[in-house]
Coordinates of C-alpha atoms (C1' of nucleotides) in Angstrom, one line a residue:
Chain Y
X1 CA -45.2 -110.4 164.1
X2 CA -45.7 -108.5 160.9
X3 CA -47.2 -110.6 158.3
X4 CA -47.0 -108.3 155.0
X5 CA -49.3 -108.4 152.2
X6 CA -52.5 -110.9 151.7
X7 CA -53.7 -112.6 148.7
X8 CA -56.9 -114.6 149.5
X9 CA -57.3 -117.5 147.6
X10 CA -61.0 -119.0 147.0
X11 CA -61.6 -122.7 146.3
X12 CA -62.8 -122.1 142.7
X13 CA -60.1 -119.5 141.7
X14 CA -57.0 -121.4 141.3
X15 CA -58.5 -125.1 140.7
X16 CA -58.3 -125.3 137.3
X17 CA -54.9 -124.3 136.7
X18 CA -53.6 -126.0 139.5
X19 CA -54.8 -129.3 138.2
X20 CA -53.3 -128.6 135.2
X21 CA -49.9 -127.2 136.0
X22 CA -48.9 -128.5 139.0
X23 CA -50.1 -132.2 138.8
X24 CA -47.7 -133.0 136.4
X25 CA -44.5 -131.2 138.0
X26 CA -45.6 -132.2 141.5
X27 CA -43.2 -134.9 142.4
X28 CA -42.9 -134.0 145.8
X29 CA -45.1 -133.6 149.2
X30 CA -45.1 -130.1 149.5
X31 CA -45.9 -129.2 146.9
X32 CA -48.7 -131.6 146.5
X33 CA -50.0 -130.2 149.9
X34 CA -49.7 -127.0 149.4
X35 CA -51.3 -127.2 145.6
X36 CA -54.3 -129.1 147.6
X37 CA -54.9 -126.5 150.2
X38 CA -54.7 -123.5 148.1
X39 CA -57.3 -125.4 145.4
X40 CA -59.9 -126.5 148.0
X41 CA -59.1 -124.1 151.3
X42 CA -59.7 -120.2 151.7
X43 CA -56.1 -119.8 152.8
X44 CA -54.5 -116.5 153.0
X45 CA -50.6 -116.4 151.3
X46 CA -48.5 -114.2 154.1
X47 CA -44.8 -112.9 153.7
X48 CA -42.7 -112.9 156.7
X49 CA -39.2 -111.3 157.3
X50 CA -36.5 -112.8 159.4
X51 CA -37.4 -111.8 163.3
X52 CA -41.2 -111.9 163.0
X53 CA -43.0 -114.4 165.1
X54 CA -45.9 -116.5 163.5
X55 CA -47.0 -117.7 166.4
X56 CA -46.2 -116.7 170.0
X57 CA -46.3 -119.2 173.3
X58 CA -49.9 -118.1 175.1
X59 CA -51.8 -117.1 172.2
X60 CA -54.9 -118.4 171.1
X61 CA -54.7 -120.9 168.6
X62 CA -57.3 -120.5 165.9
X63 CA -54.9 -120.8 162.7
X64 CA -52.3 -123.5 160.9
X65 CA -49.5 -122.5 159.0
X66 CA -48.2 -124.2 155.8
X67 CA -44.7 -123.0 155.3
X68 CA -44.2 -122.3 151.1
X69 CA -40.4 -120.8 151.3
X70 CA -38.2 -119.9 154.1
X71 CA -37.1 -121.3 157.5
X72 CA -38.8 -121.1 160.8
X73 CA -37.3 -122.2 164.2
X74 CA -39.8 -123.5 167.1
X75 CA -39.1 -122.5 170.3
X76 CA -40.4 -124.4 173.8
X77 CA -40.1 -122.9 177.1
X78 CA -41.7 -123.6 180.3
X79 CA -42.2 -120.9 183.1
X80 CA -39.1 -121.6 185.0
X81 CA -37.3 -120.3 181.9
X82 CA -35.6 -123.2 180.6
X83 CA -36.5 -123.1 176.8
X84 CA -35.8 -125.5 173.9
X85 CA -35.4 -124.9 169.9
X86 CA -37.5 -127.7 168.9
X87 CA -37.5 -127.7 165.3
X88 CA -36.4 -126.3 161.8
X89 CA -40.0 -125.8 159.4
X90 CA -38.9 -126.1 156.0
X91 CA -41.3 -126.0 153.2
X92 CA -44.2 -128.5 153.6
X93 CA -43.9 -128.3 157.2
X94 CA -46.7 -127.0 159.5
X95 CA -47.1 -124.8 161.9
X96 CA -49.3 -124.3 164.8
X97 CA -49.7 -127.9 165.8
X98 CA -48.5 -127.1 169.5
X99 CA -52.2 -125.4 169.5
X100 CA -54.4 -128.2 169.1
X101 CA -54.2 -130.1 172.3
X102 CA -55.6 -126.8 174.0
X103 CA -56.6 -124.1 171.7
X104 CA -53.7 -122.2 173.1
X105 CA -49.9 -122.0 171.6
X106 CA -47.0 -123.7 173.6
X107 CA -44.0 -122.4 171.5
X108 CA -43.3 -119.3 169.6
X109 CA -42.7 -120.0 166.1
X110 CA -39.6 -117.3 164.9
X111 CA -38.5 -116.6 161.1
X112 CA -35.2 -117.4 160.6
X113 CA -35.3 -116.8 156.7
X114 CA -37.6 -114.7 155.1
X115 CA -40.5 -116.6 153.2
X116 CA -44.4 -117.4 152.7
X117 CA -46.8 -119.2 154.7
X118 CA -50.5 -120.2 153.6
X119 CA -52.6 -119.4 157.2
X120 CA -55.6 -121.3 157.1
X121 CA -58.3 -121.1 159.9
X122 CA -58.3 -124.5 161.4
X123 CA -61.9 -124.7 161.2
X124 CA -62.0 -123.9 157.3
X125 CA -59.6 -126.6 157.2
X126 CA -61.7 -129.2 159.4
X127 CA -64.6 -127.6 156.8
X128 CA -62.4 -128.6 153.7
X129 CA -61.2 -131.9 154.9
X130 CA -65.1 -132.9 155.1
X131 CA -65.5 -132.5 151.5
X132 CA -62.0 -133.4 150.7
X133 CA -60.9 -136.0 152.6
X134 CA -57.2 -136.5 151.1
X135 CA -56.7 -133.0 153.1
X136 CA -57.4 -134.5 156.1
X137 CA -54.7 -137.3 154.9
X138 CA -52.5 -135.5 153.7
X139 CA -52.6 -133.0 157.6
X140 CA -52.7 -136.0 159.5
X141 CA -49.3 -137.6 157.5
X142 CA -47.5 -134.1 158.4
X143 CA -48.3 -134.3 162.2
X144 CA -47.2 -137.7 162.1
X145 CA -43.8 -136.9 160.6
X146 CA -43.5 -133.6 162.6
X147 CA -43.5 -136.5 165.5
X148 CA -41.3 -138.7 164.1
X149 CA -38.6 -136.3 163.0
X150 CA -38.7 -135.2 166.8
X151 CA -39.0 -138.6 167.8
X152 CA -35.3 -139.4 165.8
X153 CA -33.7 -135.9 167.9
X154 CA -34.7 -137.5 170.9
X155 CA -33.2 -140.9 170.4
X156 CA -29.7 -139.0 169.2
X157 CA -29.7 -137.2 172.4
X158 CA -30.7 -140.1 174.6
X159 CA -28.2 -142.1 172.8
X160 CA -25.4 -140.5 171.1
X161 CA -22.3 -138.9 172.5
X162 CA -21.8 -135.1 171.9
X163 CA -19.7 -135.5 168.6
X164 CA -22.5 -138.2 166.7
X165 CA -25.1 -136.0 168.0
X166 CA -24.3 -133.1 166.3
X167 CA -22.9 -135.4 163.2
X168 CA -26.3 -137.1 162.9
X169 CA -28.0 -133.4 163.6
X170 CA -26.4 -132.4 160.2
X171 CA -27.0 -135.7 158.9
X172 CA -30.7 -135.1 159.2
X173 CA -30.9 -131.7 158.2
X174 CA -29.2 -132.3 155.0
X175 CA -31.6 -135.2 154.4
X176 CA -34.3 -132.7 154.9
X177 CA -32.8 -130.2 152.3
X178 CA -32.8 -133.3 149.9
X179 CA -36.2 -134.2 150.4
X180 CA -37.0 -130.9 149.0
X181 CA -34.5 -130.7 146.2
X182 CA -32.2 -128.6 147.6
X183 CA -28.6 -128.9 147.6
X184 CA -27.7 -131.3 150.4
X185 CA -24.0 -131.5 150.1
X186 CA -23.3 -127.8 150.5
X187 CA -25.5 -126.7 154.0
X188 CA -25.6 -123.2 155.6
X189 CA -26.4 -123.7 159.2
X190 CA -29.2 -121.0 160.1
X191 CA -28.5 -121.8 163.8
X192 CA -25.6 -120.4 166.1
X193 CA -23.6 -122.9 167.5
X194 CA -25.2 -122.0 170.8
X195 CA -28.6 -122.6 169.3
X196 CA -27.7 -126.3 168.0
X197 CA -26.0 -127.2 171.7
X198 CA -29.4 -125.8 173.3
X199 CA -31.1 -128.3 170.5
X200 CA -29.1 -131.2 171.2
X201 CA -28.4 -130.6 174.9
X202 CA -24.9 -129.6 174.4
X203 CA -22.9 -126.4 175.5
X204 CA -21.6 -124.6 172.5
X205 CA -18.0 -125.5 173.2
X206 CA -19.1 -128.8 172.8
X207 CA -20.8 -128.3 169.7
X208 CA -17.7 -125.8 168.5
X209 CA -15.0 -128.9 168.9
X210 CA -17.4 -131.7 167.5
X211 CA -17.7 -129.7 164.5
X212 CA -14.0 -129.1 164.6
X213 CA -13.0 -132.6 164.9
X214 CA -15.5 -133.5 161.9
X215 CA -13.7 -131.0 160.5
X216 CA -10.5 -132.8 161.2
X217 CA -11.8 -136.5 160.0
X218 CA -12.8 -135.1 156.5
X219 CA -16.4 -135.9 157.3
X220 CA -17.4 -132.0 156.5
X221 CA -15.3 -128.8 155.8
X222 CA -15.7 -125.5 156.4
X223 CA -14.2 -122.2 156.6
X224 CA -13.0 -120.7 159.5
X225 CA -14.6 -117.6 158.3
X226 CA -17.4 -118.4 157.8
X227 CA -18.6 -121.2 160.2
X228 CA -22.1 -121.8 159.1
X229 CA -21.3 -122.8 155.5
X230 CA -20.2 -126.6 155.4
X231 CA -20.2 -129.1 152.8
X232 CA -20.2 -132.7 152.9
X233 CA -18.1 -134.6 151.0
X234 CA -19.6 -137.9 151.4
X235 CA -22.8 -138.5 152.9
X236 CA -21.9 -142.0 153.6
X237 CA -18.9 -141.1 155.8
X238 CA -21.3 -139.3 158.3
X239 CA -23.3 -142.7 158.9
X240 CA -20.3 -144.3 159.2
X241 CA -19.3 -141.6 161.9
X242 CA -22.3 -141.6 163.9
X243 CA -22.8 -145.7 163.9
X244 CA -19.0 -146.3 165.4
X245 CA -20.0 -144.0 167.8
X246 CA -23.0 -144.5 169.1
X247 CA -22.1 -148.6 170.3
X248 CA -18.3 -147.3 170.8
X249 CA -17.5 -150.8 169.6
Chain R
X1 CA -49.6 -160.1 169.6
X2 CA -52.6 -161.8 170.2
X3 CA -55.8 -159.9 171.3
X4 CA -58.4 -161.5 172.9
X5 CA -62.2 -161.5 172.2
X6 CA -63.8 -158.7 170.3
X7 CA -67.3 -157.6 170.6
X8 CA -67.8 -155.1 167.4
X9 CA -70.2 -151.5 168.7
X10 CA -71.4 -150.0 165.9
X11 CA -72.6 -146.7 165.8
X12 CA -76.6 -147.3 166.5
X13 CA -75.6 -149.7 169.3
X14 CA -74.9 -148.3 172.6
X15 CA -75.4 -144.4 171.0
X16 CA -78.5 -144.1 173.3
X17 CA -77.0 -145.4 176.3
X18 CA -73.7 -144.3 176.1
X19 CA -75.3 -140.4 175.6
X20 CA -77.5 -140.9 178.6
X21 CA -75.2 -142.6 180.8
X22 CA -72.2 -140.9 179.9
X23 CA -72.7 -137.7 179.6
X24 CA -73.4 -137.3 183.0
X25 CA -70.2 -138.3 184.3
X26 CA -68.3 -137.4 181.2
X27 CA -65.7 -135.4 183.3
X28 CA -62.9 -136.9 181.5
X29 CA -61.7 -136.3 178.0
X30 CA -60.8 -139.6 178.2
X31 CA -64.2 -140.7 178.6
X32 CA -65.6 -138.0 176.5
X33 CA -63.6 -139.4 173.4
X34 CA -64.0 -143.5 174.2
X35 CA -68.0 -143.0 174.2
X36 CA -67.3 -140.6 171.0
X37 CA -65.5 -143.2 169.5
X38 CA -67.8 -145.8 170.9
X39 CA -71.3 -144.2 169.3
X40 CA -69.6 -143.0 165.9
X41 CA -67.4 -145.5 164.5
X42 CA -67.5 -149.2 164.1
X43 CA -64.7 -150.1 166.5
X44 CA -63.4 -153.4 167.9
X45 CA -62.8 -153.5 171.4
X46 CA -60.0 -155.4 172.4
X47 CA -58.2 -157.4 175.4
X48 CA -54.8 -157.4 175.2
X49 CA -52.3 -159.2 178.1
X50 CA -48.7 -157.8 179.3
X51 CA -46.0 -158.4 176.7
X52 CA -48.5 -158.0 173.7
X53 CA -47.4 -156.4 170.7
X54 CA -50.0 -153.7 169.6
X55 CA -48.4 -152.7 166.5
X56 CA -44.7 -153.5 165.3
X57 CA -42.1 -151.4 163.6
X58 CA -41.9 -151.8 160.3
X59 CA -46.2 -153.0 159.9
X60 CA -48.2 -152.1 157.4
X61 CA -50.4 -149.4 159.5
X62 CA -53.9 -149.5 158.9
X63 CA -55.3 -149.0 162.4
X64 CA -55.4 -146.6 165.2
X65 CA -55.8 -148.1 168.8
X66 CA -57.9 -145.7 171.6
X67 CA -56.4 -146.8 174.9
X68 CA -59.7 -147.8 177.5
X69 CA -57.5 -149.5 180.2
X70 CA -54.2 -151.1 180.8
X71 CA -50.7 -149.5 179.7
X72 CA -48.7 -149.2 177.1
X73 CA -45.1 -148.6 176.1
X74 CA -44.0 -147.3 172.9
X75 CA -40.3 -148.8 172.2
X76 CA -38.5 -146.5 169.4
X77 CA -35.7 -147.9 167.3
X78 CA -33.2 -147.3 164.8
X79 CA -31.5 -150.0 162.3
X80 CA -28.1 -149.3 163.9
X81 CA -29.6 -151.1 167.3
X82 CA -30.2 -147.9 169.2
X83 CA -33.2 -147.4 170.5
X84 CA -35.3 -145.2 173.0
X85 CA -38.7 -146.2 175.3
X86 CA -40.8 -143.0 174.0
X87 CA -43.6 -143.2 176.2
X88 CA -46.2 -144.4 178.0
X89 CA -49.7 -145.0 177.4
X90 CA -52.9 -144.8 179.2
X91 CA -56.3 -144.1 179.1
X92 CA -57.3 -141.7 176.7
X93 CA -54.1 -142.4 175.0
X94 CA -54.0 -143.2 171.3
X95 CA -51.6 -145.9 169.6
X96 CA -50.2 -145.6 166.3
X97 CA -50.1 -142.1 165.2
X98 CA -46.4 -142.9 164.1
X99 CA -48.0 -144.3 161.3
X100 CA -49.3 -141.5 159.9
X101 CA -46.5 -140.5 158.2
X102 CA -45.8 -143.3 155.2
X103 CA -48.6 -145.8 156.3
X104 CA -45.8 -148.1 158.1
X105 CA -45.4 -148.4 161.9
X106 CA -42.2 -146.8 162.9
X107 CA -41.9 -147.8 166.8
X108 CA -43.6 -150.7 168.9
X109 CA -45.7 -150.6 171.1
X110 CA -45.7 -153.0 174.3
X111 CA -48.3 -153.8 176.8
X112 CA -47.1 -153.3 180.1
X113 CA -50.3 -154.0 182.2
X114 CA -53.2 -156.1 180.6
X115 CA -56.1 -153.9 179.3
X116 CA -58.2 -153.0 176.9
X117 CA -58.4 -150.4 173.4
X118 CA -60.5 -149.3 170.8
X119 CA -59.1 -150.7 167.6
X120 CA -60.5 -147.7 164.4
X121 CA -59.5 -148.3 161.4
X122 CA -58.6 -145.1 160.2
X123 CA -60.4 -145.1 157.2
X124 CA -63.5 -145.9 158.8
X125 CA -62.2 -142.9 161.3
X126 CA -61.9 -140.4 158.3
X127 CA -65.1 -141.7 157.5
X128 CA -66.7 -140.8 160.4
X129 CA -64.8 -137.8 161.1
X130 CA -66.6 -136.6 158.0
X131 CA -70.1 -137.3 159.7
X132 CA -68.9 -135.8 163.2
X133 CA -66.4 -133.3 163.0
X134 CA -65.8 -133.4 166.9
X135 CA -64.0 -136.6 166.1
X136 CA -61.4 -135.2 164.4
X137 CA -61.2 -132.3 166.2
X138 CA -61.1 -134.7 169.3
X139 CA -58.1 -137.1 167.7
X140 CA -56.2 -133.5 166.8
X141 CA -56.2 -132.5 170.0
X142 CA -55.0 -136.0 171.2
X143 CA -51.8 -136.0 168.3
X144 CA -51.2 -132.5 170.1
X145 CA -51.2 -133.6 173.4
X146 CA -48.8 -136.8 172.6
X147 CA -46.6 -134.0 170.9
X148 CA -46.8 -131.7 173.3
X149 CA -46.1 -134.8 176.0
X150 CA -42.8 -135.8 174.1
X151 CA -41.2 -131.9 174.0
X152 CA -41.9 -132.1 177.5
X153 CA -39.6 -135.3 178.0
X154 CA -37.2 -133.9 175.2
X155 CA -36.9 -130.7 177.4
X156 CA -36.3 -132.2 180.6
X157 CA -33.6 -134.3 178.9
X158 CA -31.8 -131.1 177.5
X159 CA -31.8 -128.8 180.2
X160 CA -31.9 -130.4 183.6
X161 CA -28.9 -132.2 185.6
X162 CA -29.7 -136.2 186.4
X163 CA -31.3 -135.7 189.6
X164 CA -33.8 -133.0 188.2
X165 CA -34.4 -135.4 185.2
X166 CA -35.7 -137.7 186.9
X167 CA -38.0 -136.2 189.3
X168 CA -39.3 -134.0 186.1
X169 CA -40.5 -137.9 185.1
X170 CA -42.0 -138.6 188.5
X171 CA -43.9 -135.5 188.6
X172 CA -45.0 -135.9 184.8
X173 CA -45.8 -139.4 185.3
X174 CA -48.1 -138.8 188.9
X175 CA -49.2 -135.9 186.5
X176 CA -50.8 -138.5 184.3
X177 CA -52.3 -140.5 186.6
X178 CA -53.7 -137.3 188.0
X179 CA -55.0 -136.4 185.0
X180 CA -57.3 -139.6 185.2
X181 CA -58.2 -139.3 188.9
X182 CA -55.8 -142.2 189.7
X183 CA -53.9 -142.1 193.1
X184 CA -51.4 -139.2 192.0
X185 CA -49.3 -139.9 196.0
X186 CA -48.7 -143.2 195.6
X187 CA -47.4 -144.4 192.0
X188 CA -46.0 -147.5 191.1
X189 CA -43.3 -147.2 188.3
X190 CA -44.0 -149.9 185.5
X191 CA -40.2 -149.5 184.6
X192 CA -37.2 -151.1 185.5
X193 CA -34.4 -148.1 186.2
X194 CA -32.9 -149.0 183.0
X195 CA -35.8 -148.8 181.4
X196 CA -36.4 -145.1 183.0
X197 CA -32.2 -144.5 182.1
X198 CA -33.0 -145.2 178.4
X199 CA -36.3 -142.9 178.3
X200 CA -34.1 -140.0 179.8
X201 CA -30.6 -140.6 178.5
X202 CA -29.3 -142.0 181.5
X203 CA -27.6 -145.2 183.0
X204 CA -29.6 -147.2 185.2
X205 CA -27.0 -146.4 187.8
X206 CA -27.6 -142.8 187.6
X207 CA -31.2 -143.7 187.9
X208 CA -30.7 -145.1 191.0
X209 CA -28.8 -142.9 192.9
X210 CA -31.3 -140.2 191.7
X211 CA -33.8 -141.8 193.2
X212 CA -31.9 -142.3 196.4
X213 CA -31.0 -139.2 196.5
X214 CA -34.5 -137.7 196.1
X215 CA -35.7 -140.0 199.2
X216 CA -32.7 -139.1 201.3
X217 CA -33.9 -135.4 201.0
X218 CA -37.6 -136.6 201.7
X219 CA -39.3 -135.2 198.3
X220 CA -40.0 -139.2 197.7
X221 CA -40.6 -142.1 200.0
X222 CA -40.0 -145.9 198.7
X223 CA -39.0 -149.1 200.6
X224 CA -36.3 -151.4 199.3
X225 CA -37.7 -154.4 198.9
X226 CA -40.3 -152.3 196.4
X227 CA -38.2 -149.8 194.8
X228 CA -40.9 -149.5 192.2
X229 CA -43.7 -148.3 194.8
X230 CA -43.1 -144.8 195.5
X231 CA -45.2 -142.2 197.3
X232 CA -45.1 -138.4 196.8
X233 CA -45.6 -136.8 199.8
X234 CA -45.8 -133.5 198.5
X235 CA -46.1 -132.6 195.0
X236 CA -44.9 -128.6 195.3
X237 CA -41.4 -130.2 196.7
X238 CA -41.1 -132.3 193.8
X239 CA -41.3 -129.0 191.7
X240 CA -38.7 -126.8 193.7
X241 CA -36.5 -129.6 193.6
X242 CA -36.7 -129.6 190.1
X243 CA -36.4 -125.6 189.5
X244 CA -34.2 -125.1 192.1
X245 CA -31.3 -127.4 190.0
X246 CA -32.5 -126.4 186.7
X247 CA -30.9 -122.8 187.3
X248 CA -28.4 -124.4 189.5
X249 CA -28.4 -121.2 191.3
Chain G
dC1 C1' -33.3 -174.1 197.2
dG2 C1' -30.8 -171.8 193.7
dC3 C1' -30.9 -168.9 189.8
dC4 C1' -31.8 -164.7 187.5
dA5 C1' -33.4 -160.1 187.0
dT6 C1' -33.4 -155.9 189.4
dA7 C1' -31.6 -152.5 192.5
dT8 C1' -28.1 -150.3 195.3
dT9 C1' -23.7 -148.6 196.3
dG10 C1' -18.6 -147.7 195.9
dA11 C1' -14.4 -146.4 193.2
dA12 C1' -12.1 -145.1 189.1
dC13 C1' -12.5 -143.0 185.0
dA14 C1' -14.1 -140.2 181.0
dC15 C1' -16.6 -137.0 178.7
dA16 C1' -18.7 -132.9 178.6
dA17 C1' -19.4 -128.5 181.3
dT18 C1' -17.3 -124.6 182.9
dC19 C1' -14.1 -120.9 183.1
dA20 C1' -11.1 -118.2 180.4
dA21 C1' -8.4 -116.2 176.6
dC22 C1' -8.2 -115.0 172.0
dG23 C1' -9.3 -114.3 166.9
dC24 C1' -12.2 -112.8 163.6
dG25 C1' -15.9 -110.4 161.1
dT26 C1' -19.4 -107.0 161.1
dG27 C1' -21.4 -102.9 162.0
dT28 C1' -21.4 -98.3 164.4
dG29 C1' -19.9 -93.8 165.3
dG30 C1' -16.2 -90.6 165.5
Chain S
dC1 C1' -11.7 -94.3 156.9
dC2 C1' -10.3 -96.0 161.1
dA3 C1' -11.2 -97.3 165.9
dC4 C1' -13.8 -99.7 168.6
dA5 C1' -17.2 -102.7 170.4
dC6 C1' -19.9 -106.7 170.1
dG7 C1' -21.4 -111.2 168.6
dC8 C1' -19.8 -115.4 167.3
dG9 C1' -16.6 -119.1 167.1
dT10 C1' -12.4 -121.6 168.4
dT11 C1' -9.3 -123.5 171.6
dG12 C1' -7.0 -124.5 176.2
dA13 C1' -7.1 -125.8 181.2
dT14 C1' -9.7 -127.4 184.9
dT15 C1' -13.6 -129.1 187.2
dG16 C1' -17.4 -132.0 187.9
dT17 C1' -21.2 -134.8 186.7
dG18 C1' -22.4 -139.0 185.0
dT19 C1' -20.5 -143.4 183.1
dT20 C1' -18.2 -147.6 183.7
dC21 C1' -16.7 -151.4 186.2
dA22 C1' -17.4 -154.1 190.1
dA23 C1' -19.3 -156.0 194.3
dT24 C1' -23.4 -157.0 197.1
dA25 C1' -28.3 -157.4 198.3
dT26 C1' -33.0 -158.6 197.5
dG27 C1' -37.2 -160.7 195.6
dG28 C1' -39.5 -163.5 192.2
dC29 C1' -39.8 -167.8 190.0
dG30 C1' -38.8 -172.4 188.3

DNA sequence: CGCCATATTGAACACAATCAACGCGTGTGG
DNA sequence: CCACACGCGTTGATTGTGTTCAATATGGCG
């Protein structure tokens, strides 16, 4: 937990050339969002390196997180040391909403990629989203689909059998690189397969031969050497995959 | 879908009342945030009967609902037919926070036992959010709480065998009623096994013999001919039962 | 009363977990 | 530079938990 560097950013400072520069290029959320809390919120821009921890399970919850680049994982864990990796926060995504229902963290968030964040103080932010309300919006619509992306992991493992599980796991975290312009056809998992079993509630043998028997069905490819880089030939052959197995027809 | 009566409480209304009578006996954040609700924002309160629809996937969203009485549960779905009971509702409990994200409803919502909500528009709830800040900071805490509720579930489902599953539900669920200073001992289960399967990622079946199991080894009591009315006789055997087959040992 | 939804229980089966061996890449230290 | 160890991934064999199929019981409701 080594946050490096710290460029505070004022209200007035950057408005005018936001407007300007971004409105017209800003076609999608995040950078909408993030172009409206830098113009109306003292935020603070922080660099993180792969390892640190943004936010730790037990710690005091005074600040939000708006992720700008990189990838953070979200840990839960409970005393009797069963843990979870929650999440993937790309950019757009918050963090720190595991603190609001008690002023207290319930996950650790970890880097997995190196990247910014903008911290804001949630109070500046409930401060700002009195005079500007589309903030409050605009927060309120990225807790909503922070719930409903973990809302569509729950139904997969409630529902889906280990192969569709992890098929409609990669399914959804292409379709969250495309959201933000990034390739979607050519993915580097940032998770062991160890990781993604713990996320799905699979072991990682089970995860290892799903993968494999994609793999095998021309649904993805990937090199033995290098097991995290896959690429999906056709997007529409993993629906197809995961809806004749989730009935079993 | 058909709520019954409405009586409309503006702000002026019952502010004096509510403050003095309240307050007093406010122990509840339940309570705390109905009579917030109740003094700040023109809300509708409204009677709704078992089977009602509060809000339906795929609705224009426009309102928020502040559970007062009754219960709710919140049905998610996908197009492919799957779909997933995410949770229940009660007291305190907000409805519709899934559509935050794109201003459409993404799950139902179900009354299981007549009662009663707060119907906010949630414009007229930014509104007053800007007037009383505590509002918002109240509803944030209650998205939290929902989230923090549905890891919980997700957790269970991922890391503990059947048997464990299920009494991780039973304990969450008397937790709830606790939480409101309802009978915590002796709880009556408002769904059918399969219902309970679904919410887990089990088969009734499974279900079942869980809960046998569990009263065979005394850490729950229920007769036969009510297999819904169960009592607890002690809560801290419900929790090693739980640990002690999380580990497996 | 009889039907239907719900629940329990048993038996056979299947899928995923577990146990185990091996391969490969990477990084470390001699 | 090579040897080696370690982390990660794959694959096979076996076990076991949960599913599936099926039969039976019970209570609510028309």
């Amino acid at each position: 937990m080594r946050p490096e560097s710290v460029a505070v950013h004022s209200a007035a400072q950057s408005a005018c050339v936001a407007t300007v520069a971004n409105r017209s290029t800003a076609r999608h959320r995040s950078a909408v969002v993030i172009d409206l809390l830098e113009r109306h919120v003292p935020c603070v821009r922080t660099t993180w390196h792969g390892g640190d921890l943004v936010h730790r399970s037990g710690m005091p919850f005074d600040t939000l997180h708006l992720v700008v680049s990189g990838l953070v994982k979200v840990l839960y864990a409970t005393e009797d040391g069963r843990e979870r990796i929650g999440g993937l926060r790309l950019r757009g995504d918050w963090l720190g909403f595991d603190g609001l229902a008690d002023g207290r963290h319930a996950r650790d968030a970890v880097v997995i990629d190196a990247g910014q964040t903008l911290a804001v103080r949630y109070e500046a932010l409930i401060a700002a989203g009195l005079r500007v309300p589309d903030l409050l919006r605009a927060l309120h619509a990225a807790m909503g689909r922070e719930a409903e992306s973990d809302q569509a992991t729950a139904l997969a493992v409630c529902t889906l059998p280990a192969d569709a599980r992890v098929a409609d796991f990669l399914r959804r975290w292409s379709e969250s690189l495309a959201e933000r312009d990034l390739r979607a056809d050519e993915i580097t998992l940032h998770l062991t397969r160890a990781e993604i079993g713990n996320h799905l509630g699979l072991t990682l043998e089970t995860v290892s031969r799903a993968m494999s028997r994609l793999a095998r069905d021309r649904v993805i490819r990937f090199d033995r050497r290098h097991p995290r880089e896959l690429s999906i030939p056709a997007r529409a052959e993993l629906d197809r995959y995961i809806e004749q197995r989730s009935a079993c027809a």
